[in-house]
CSV table of N, CA and C in Angstrom, one decimal:
chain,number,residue,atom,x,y,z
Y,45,UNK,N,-31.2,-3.0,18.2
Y,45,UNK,CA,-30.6,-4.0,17.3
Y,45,UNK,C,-29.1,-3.9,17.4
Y,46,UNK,N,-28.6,-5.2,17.5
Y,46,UNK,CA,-26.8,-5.2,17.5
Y,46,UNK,C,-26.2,-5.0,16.0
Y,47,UNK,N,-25.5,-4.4,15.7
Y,47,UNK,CA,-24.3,-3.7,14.9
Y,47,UNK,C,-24.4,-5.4,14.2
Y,48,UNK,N,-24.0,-5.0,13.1
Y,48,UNK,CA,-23.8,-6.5,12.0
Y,48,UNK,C,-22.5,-6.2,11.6
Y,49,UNK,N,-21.7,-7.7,12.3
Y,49,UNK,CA,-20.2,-7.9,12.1
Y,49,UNK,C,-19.7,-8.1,10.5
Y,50,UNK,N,-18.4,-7.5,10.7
Y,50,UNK,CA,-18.1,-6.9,9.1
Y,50,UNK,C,-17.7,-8.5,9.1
Y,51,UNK,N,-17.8,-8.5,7.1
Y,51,UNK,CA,-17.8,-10.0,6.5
Y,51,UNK,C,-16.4,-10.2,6.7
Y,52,UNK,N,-16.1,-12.2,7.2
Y,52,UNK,CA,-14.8,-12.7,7.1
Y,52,UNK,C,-13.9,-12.0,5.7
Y,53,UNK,N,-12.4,-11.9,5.5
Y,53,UNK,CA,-11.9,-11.5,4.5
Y,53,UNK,C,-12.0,-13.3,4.4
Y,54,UNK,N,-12.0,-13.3,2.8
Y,54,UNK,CA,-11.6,-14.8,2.7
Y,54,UNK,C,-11.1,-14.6,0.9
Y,55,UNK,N,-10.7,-13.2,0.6
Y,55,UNK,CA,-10.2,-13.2,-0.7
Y,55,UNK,C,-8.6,-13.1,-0.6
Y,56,UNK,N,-8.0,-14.1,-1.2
Y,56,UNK,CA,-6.2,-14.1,-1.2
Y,56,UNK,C,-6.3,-13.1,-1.7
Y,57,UNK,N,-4.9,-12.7,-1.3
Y,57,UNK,CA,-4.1,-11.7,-2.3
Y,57,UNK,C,-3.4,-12.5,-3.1
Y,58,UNK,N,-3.5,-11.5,-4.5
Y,58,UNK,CA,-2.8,-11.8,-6.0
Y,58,UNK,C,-1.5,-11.4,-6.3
Y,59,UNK,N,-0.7,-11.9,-6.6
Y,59,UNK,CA,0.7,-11.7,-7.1
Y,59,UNK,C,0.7,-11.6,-8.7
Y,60,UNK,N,1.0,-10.1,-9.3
Y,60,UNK,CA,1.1,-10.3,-10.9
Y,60,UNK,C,2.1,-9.6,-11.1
Y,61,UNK,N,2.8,-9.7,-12.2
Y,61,UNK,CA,3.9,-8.7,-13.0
Y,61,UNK,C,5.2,-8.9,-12.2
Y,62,UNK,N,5.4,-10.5,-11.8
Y,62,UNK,CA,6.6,-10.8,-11.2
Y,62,UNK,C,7.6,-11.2,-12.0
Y,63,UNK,N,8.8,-10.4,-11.8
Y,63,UNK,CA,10.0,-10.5,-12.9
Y,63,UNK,C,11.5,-10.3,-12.2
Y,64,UNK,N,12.4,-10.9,-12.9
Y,64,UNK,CA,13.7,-10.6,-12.7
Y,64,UNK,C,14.1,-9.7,-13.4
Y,65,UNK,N,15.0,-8.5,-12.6
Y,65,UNK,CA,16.1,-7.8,-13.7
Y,65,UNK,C,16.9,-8.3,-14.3
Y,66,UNK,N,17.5,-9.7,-13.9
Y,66,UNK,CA,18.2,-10.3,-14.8
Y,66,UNK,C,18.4,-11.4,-14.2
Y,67,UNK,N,18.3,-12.7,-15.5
Y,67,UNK,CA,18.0,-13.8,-14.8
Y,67,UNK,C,19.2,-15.3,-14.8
Y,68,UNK,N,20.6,-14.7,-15.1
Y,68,UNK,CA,21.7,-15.0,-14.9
Y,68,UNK,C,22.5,-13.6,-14.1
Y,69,UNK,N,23.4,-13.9,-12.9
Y,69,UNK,CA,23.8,-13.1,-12.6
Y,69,UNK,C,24.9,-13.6,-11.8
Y,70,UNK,N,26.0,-12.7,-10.8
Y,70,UNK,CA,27.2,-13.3,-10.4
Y,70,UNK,C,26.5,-13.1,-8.8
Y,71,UNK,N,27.0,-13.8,-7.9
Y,71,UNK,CA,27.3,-12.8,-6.2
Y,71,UNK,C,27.6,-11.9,-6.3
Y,72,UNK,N,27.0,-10.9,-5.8
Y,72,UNK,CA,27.1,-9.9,-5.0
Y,72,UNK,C,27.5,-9.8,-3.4
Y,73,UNK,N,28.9,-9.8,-3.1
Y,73,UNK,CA,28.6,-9.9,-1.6
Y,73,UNK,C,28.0,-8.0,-0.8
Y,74,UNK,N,28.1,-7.3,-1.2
Y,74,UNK,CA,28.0,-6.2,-1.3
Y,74,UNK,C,26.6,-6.0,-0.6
Y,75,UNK,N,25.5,-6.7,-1.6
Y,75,UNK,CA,23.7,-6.5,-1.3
Y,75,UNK,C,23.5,-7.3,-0.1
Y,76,UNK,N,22.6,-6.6,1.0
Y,76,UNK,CA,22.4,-7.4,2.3
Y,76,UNK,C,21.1,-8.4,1.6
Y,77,UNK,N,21.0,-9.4,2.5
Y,77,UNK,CA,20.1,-10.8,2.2
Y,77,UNK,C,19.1,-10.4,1.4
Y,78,UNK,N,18.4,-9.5,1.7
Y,78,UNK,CA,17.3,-9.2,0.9
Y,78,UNK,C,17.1,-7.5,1.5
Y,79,UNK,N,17.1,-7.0,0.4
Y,79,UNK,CA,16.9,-5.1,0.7
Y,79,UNK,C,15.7,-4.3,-0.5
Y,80,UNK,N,15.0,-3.4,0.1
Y,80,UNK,CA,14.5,-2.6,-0.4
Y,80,UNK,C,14.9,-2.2,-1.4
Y,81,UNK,N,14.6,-2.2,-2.8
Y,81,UNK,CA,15.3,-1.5,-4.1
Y,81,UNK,C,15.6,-0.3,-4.0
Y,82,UNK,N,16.7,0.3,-4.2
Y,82,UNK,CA,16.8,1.5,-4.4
Y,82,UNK,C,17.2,1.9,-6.0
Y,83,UNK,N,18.4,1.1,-6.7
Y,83,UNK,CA,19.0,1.2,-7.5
Y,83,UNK,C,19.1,-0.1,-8.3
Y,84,UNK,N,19.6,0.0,-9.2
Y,84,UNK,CA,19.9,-1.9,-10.5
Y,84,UNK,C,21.1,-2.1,-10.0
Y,85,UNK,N,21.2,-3.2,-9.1
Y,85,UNK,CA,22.6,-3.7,-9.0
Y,85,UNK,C,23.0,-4.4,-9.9
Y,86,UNK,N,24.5,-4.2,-9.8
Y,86,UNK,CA,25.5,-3.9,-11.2
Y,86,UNK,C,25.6,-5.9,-11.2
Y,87,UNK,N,25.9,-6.4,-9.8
Y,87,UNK,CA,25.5,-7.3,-9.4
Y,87,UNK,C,24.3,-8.3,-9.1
Y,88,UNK,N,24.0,-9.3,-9.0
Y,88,UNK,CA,22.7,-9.8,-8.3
Y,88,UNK,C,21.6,-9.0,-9.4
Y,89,UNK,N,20.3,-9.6,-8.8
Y,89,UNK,CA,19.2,-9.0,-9.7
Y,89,UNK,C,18.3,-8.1,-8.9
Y,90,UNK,N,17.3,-7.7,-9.2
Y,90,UNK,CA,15.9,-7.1,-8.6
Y,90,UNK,C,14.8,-8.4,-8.7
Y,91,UNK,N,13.9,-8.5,-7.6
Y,91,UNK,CA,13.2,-9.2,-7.6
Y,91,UNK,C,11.6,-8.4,-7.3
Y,92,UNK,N,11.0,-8.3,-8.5
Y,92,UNK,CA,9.9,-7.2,-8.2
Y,92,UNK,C,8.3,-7.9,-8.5
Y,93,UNK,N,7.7,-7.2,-7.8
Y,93,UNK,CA,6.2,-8.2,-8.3
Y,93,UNK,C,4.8,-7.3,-8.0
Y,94,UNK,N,4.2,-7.5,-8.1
Y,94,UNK,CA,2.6,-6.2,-7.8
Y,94,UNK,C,1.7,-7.1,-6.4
Y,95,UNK,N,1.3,-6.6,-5.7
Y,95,UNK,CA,0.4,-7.2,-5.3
Y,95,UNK,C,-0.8,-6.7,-5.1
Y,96,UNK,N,-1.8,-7.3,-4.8
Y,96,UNK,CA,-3.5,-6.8,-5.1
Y,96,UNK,C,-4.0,-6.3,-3.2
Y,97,UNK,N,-2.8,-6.9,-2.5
Y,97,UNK,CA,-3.5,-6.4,-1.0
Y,97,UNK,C,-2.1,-6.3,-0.6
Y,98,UNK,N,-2.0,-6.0,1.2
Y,98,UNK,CA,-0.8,-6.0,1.8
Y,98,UNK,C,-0.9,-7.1,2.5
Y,99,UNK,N,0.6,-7.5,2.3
Y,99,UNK,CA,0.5,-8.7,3.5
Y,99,UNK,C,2.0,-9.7,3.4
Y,100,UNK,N,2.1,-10.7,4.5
Y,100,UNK,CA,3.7,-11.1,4.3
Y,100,UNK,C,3.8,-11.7,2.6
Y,101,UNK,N,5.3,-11.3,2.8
Y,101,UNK,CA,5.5,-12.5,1.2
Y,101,UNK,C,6.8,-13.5,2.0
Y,102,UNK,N,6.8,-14.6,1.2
Y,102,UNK,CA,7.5,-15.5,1.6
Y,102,UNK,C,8.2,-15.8,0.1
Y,103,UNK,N,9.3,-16.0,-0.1
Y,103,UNK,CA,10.4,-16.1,-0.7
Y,103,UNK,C,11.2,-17.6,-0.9
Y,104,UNK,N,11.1,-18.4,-1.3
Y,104,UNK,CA,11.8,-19.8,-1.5
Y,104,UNK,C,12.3,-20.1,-2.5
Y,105,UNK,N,14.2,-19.8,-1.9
Y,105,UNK,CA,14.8,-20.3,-3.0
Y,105,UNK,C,15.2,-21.8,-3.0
Y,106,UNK,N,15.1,-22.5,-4.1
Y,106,UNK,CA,14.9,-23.5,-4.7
Y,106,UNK,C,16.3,-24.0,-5.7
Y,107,UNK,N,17.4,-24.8,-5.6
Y,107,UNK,CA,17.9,-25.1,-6.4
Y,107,UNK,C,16.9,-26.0,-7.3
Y,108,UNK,N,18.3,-25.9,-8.3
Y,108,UNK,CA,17.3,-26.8,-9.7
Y,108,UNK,C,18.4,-27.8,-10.2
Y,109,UNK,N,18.5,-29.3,-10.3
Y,109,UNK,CA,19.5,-29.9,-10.8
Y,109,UNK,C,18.8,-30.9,-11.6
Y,110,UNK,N,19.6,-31.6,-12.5
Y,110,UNK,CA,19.2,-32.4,-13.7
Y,110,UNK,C,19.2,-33.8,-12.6
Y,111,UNK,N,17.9,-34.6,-13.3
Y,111,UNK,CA,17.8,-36.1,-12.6
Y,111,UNK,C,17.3,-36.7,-13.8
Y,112,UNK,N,17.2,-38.2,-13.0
Y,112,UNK,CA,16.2,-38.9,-13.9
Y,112,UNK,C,15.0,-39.4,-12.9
Y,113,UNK,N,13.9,-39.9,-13.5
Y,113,UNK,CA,13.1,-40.4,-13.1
Y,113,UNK,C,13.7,-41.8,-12.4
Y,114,UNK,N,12.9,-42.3,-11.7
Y,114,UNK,CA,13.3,-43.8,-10.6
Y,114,UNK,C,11.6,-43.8,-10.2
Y,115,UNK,N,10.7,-45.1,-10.7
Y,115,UNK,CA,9.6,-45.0,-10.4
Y,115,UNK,C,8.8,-43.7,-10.4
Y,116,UNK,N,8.6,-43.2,-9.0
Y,116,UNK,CA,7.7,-41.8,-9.4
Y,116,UNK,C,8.3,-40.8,-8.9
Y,117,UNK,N,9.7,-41.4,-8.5
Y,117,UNK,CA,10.2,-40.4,-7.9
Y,117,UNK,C,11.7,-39.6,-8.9
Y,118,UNK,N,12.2,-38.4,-8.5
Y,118,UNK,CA,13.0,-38.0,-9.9
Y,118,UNK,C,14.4,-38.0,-9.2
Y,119,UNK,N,15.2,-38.6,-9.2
Y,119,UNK,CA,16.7,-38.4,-8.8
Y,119,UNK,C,17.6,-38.4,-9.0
Y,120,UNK,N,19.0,-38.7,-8.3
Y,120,UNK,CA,20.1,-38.0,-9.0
Y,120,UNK,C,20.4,-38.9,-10.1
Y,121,UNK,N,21.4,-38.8,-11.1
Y,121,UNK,CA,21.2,-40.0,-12.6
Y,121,UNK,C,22.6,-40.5,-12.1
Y,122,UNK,N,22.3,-41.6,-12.1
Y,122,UNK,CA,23.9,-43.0,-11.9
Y,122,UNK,C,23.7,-43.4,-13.2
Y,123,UNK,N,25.0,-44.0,-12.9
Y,123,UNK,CA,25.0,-44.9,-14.5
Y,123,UNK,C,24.4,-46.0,-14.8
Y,124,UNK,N,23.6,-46.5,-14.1
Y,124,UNK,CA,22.8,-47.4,-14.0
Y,124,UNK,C,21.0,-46.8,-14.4
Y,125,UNK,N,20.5,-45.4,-14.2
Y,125,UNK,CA,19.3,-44.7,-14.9
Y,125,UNK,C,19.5,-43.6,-16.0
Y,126,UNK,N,21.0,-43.8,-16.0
Y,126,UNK,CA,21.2,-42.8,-17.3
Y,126,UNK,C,19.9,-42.5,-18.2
Y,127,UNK,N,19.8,-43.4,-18.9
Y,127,UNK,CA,18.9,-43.8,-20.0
Y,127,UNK,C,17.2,-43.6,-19.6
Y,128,UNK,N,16.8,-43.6,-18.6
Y,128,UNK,CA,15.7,-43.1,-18.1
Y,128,UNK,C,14.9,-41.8,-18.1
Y,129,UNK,N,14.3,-40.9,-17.9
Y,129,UNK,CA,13.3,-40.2,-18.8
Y,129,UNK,C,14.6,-39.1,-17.6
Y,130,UNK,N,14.4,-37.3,-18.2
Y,130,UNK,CA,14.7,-36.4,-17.6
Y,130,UNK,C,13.9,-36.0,-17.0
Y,131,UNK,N,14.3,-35.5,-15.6
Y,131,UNK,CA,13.4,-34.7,-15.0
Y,131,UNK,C,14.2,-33.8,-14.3
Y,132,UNK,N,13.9,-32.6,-13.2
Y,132,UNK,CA,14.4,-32.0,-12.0
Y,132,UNK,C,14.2,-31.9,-11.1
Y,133,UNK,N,15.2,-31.9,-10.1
Y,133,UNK,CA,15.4,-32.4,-8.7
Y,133,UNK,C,15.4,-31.0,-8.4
Y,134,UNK,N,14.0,-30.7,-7.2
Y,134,UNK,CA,14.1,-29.4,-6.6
Y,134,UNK,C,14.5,-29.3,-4.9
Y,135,UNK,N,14.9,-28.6,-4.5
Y,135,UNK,CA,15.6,-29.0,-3.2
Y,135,UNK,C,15.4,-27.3,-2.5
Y,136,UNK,N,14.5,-26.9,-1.9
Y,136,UNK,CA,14.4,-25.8,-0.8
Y,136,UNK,C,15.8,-25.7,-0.2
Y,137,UNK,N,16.2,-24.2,-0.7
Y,137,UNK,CA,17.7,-24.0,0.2
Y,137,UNK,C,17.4,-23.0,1.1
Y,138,UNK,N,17.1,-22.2,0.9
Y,138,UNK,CA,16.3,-21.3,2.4
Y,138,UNK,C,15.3,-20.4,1.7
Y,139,UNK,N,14.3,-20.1,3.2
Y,139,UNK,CA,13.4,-19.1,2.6
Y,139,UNK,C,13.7,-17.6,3.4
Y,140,UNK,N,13.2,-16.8,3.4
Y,140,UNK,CA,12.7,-15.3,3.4
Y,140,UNK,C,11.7,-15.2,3.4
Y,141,UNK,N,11.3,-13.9,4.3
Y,141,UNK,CA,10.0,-13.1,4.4
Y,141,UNK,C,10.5,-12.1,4.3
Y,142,UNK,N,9.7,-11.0,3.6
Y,142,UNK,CA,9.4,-9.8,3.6
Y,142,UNK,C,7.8,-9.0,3.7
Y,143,UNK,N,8.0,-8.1,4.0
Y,143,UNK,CA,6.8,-7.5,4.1
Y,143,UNK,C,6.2,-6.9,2.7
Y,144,UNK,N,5.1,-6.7,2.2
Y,144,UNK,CA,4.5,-6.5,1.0
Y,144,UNK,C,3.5,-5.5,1.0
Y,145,UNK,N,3.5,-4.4,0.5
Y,145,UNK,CA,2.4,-3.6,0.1
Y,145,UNK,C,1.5,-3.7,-1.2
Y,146,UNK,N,0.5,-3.2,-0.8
Y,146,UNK,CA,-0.3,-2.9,-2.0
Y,146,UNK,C,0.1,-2.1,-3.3
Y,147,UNK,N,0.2,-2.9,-4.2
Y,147,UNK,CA,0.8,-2.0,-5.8
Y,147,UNK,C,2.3,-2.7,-6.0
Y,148,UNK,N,3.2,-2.1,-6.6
Y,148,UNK,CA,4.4,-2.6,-7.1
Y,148,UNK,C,5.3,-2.9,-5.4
Y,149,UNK,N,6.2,-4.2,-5.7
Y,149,UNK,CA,7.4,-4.1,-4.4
Y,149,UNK,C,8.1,-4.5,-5.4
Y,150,UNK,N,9.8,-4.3,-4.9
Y,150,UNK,CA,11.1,-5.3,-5.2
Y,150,UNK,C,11.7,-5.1,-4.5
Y,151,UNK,N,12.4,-6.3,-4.2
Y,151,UNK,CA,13.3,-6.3,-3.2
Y,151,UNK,C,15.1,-6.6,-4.2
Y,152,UNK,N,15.8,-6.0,-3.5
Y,152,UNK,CA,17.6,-6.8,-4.5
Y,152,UNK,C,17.8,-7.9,-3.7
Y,153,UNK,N,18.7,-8.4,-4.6
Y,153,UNK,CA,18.7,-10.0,-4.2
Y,153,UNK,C,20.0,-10.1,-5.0
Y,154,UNK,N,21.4,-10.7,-3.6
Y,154,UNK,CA,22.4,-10.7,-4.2
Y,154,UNK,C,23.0,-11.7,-4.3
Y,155,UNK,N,22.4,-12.8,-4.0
Y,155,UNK,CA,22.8,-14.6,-4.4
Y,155,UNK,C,22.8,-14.7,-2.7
Y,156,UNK,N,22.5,-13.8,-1.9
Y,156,UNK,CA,22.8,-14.5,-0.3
Y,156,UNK,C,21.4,-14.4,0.5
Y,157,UNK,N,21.0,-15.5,1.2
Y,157,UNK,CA,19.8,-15.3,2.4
Y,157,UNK,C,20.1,-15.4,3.5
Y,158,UNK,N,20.1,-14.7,4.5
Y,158,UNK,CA,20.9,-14.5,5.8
Y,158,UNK,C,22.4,-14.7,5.4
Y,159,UNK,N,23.0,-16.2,5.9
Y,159,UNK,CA,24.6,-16.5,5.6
Y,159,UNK,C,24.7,-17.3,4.8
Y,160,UNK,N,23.6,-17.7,4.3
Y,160,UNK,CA,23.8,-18.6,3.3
Y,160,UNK,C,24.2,-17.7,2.0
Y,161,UNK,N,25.0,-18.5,1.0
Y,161,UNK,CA,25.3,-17.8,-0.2
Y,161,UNK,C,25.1,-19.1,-1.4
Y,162,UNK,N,24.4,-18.8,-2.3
Y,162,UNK,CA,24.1,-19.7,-3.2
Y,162,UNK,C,25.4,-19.6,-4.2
Y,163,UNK,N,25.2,-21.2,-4.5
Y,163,UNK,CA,26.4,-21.5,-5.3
Y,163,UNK,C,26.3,-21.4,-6.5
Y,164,UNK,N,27.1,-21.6,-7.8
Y,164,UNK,CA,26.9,-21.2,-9.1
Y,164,UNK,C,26.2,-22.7,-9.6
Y,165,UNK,N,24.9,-21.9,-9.8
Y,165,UNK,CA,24.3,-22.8,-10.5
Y,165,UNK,C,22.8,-22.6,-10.9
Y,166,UNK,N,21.7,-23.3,-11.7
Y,166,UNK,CA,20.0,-23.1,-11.8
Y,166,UNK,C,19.5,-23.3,-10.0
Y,167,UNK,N,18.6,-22.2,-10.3
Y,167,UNK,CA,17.5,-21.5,-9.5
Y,167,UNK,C,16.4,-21.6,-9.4
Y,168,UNK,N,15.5,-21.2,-8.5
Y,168,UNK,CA,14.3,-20.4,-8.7
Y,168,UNK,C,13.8,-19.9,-7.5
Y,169,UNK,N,12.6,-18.6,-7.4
Y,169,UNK,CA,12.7,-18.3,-6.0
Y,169,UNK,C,10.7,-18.4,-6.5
Y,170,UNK,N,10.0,-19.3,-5.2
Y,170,UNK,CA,8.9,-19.5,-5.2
Y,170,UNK,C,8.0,-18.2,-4.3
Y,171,UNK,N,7.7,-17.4,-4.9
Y,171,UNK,CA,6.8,-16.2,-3.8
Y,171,UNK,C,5.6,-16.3,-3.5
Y,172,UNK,N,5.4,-16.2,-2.5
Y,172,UNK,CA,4.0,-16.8,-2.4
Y,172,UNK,C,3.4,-15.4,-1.1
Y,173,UNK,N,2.3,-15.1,-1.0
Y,173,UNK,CA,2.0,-13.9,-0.1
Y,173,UNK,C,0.6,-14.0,0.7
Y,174,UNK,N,0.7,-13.7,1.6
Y,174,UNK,CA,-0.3,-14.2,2.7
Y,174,UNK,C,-1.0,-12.6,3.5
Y,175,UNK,N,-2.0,-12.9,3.3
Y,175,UNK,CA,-2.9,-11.3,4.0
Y,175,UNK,C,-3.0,-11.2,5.6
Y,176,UNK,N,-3.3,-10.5,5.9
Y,176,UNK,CA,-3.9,-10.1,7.5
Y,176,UNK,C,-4.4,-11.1,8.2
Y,177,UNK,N,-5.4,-11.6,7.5
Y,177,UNK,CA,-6.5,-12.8,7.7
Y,177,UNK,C,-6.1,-14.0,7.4
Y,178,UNK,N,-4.6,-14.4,6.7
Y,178,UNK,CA,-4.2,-15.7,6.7
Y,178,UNK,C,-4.2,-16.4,5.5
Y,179,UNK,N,-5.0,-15.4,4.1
Y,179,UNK,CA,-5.0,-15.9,3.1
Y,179,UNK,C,-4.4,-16.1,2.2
Y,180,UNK,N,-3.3,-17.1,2.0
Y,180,UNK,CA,-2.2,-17.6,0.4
Y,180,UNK,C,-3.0,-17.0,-0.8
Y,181,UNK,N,-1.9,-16.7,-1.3
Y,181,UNK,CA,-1.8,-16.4,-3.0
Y,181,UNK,C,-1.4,-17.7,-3.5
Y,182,UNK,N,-1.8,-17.6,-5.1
Y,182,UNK,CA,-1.3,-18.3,-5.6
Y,182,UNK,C,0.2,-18.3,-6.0
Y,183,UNK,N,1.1,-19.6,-6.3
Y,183,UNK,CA,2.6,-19.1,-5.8
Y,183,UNK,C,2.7,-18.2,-7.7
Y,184,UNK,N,4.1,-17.9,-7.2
Y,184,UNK,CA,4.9,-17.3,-8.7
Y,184,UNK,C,6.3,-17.9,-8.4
Y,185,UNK,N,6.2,-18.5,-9.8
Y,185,UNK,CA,7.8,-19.1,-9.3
Y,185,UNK,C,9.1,-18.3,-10.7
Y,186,UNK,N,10.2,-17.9,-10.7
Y,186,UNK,CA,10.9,-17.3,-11.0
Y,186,UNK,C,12.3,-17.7,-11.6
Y,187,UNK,N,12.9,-18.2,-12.3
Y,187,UNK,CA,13.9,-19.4,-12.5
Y,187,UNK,C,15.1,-18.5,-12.7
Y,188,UNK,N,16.3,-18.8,-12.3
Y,188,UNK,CA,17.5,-17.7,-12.5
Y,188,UNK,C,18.6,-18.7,-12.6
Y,189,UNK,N,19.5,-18.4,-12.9
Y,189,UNK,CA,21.0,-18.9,-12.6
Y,189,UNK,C,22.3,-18.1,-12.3
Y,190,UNK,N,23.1,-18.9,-11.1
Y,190,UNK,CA,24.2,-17.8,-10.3
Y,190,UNK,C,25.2,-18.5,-11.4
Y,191,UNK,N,26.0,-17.2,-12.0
Y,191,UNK,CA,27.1,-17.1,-12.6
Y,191,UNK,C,28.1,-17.7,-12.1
Y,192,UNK,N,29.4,-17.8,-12.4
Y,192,UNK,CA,31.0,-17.8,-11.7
Y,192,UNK,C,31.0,-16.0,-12.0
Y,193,UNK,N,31.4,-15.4,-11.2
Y,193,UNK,CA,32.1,-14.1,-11.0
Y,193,UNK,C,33.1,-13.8,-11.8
């Protein structure tokens, strides 16, 4: 008789207990793009979360600006839709990956991803984590805002 192949993985990994150390903060030029926690920067925040398996995480920061609605779509407000319903305009400014283990991660995060450096304003960083076998989490999204220094 032939050996019975171990079952496909088809269970995502979970992302829980995702939080900011602080969710207004200034630049940091000091913290590289994304680093291993060691310490609370005095600067920038910690970005920490649990996960239920290992596997990549992906990281998407997200500006956040005030719009109005236009049909079904939400955008910038002229004086012409002033008056029109509020919404926000989200715009992917870059992403990150990191690598993710099983149980608690954080990574510091000092307002910069590679060379880009986020400007003072609303935030969010979308995490989302992917297994061995290819399987998405569901996302966790995180809302912050960069100070003036």
């Amino acid at each position: 008789p032939s050996p019975l192949p171990f079952p496909a993985d088809t269970t995502a990994p979970t992302i829980t207990s995702a939080k900011l150390t602080n969710k207004t903060f200034a630049i940091e030029m000091k913290i590289k793009a994304l680093t291993v926690a060691k310490s609370k920067p005095k600067k920038g925040t910690k970005i920490s979360f649990t996960l239920s398996e290992a596997g990549s995480v992906k990281l998407a920061f997200q500006s956040r600006t005030a719009g109005r609605t236009s049909g079904s779509k939400c955008v910038k407000e002229t004086s012409k839709n002033k008056s029109a319903k509020k919404c926000t305009i989200v715009k992917t400014v870059k992403t990150a990956k990191s690598t993710g283990l099983v149980g608690s991660n954080s990574l510091t995060f000092g307002g910069r991803i590679g060379s880009t450096t986020l400007k003072t304003g609303d935030f969010q960083v979308v995490i989302t984590a992917t297994d061995a076998a290819g399987n998405a989490s569901a996302t966790k999204t995180l809302k912050f805002t960069v100070a003036k220094p």
